[in-house]
mmCIF file of C-alpha atoms in Angstrom:
data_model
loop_
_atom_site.group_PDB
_atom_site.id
_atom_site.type_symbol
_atom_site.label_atom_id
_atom_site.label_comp_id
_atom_site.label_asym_id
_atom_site.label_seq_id
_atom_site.Cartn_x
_atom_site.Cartn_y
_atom_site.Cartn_z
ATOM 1 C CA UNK A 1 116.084 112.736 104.921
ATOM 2 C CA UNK A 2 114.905 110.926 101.862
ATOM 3 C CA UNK A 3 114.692 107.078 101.391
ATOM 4 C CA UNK A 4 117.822 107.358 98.926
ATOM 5 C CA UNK A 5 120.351 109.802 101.666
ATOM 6 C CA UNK A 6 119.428 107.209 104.753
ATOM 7 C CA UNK A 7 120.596 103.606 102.751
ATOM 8 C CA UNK A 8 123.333 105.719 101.622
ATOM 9 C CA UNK A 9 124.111 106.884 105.023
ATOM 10 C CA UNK A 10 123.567 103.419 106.317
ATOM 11 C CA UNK A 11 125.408 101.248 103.767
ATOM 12 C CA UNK A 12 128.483 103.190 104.483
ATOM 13 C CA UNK A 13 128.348 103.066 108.002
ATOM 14 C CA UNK A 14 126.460 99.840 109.154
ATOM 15 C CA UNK A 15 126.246 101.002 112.800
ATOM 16 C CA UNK A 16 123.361 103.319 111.785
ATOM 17 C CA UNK A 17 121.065 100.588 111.611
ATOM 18 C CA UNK A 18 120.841 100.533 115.549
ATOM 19 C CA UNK A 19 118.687 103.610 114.676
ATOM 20 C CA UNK A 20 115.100 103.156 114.048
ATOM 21 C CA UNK A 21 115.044 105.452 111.049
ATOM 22 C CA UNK A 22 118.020 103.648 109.327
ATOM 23 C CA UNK A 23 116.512 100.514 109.701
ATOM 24 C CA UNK A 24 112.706 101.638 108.862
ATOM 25 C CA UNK A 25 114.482 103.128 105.661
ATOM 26 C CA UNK A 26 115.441 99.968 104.526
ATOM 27 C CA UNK A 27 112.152 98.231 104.955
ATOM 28 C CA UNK A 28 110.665 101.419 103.285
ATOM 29 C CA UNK A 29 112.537 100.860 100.445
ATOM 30 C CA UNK A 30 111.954 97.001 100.411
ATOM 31 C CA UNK A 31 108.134 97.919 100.426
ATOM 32 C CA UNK A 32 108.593 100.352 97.656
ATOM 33 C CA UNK A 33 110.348 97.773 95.630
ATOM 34 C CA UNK A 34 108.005 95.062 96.045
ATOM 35 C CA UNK A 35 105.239 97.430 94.807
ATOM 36 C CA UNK A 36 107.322 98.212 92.095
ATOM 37 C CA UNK A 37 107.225 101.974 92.764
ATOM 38 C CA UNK A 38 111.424 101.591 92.766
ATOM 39 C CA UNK A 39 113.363 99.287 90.768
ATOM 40 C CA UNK A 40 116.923 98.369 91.635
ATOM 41 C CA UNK A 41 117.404 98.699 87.869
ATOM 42 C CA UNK A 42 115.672 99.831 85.097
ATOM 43 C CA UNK A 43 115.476 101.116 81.387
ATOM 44 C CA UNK A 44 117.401 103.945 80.558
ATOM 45 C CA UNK A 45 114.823 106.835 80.160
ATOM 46 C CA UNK A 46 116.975 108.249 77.629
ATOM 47 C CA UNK A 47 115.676 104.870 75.443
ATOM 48 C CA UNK A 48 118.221 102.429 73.668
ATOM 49 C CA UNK A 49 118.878 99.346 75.280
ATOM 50 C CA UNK A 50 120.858 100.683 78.202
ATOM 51 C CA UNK A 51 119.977 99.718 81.628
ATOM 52 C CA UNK A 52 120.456 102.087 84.773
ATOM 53 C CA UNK A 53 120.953 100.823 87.924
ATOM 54 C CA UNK A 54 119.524 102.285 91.431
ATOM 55 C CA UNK A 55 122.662 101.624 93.524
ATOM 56 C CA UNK A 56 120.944 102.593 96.613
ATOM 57 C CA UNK A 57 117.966 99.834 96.022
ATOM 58 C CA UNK A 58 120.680 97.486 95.470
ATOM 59 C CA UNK A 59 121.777 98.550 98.773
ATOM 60 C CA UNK A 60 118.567 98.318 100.730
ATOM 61 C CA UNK A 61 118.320 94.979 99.464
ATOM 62 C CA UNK A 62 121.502 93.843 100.499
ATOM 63 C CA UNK A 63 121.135 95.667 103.583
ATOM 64 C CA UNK A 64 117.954 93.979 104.578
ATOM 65 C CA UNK A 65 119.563 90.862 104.679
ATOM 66 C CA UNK A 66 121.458 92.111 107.562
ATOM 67 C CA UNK A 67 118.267 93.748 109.533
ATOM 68 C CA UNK A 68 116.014 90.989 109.024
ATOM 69 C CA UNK A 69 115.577 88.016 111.461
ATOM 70 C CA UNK A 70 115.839 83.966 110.087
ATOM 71 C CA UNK A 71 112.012 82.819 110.412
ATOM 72 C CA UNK A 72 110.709 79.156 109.479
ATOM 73 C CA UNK A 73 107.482 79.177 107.318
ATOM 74 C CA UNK A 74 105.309 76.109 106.728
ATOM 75 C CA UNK A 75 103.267 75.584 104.190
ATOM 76 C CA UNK A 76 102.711 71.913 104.609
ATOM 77 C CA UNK A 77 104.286 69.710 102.883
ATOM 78 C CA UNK A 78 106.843 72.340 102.633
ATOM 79 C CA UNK A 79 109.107 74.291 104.878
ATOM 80 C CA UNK A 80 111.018 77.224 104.507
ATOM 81 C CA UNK A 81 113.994 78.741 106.310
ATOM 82 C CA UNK A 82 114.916 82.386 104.733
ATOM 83 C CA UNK A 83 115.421 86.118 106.218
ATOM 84 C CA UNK A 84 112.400 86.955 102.665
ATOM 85 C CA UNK A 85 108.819 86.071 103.806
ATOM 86 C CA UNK A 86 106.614 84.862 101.028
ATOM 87 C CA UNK A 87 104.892 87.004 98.592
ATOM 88 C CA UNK A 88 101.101 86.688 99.429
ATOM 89 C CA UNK A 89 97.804 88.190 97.768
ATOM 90 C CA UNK A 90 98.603 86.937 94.272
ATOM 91 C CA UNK A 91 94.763 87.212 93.351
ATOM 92 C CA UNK A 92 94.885 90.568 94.781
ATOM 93 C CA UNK A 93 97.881 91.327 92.517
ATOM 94 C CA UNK A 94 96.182 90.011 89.467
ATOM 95 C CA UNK A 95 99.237 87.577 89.310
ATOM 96 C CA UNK A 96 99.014 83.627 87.807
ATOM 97 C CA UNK A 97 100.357 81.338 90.354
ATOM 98 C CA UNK A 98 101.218 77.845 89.568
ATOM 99 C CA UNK A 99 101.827 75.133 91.855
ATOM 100 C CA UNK A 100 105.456 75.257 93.122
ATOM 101 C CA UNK A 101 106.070 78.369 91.848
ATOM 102 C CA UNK A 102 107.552 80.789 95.151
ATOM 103 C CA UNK A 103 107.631 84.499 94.746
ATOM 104 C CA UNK A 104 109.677 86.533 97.966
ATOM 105 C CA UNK A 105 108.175 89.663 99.896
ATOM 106 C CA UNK A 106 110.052 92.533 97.854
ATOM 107 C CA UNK A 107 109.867 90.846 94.171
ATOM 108 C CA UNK A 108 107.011 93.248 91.667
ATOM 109 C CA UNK A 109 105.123 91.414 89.966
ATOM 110 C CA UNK A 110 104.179 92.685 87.021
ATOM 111 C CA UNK A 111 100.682 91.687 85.205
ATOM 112 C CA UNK A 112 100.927 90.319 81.941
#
């Protein structure tokens, strides 16, 4: 099964996520998003200003929320309390970071 069939599978029946795959699918899918390989929405190809949106990335998304575990991270002086880790490697990314400025594991960043 495809990315797309198993967060379809699994948002309509939540008691697939006790299953490996189901659950791996939606971290899959998180992964691909971050790397901005899939977009929860997106530019129509056809052109225009029309915007389509992935329904099943929306999905994975909101399923993830339900998969992933509460973690504290410090970053002294701060503290954070979330289910989304931190996006890290900005250099690597070829990303400006500011101070204060937070990205979360599964946003693309896009250079320039």
């Amino acid at each position: 099964m495809e990315l797309q069939q198993l967060i379809e599978a699994a948002y309509e029946n939540r008691e697939l996520l006790k299953e490996v795959k189901y659950e791996q699918a939606v971290h899959d899918t998180i992964e691909e998003i971050d790397k901005g390989r899939v977009r929860v929405a997106e530019p129509d190809p056809a052109g225009g200003r029309e915007w389509k949106v992935n329904t099943w990335a929306k999905q994975a998304v909101l399923l993830y929320f339900g998969v992933q575990k509460m973690e504290t991270m410090s970053l002294p002086p701060f503290e954070f309390y979330d289910k989304m880790k931190l996006k890290t490697n900005y250099e690597e990314l070829g990303v400006r970071v500011v101070p204060h400025a937070v990205a979360r594991y599964g946003a693309y960043l896009s250079k320039g």
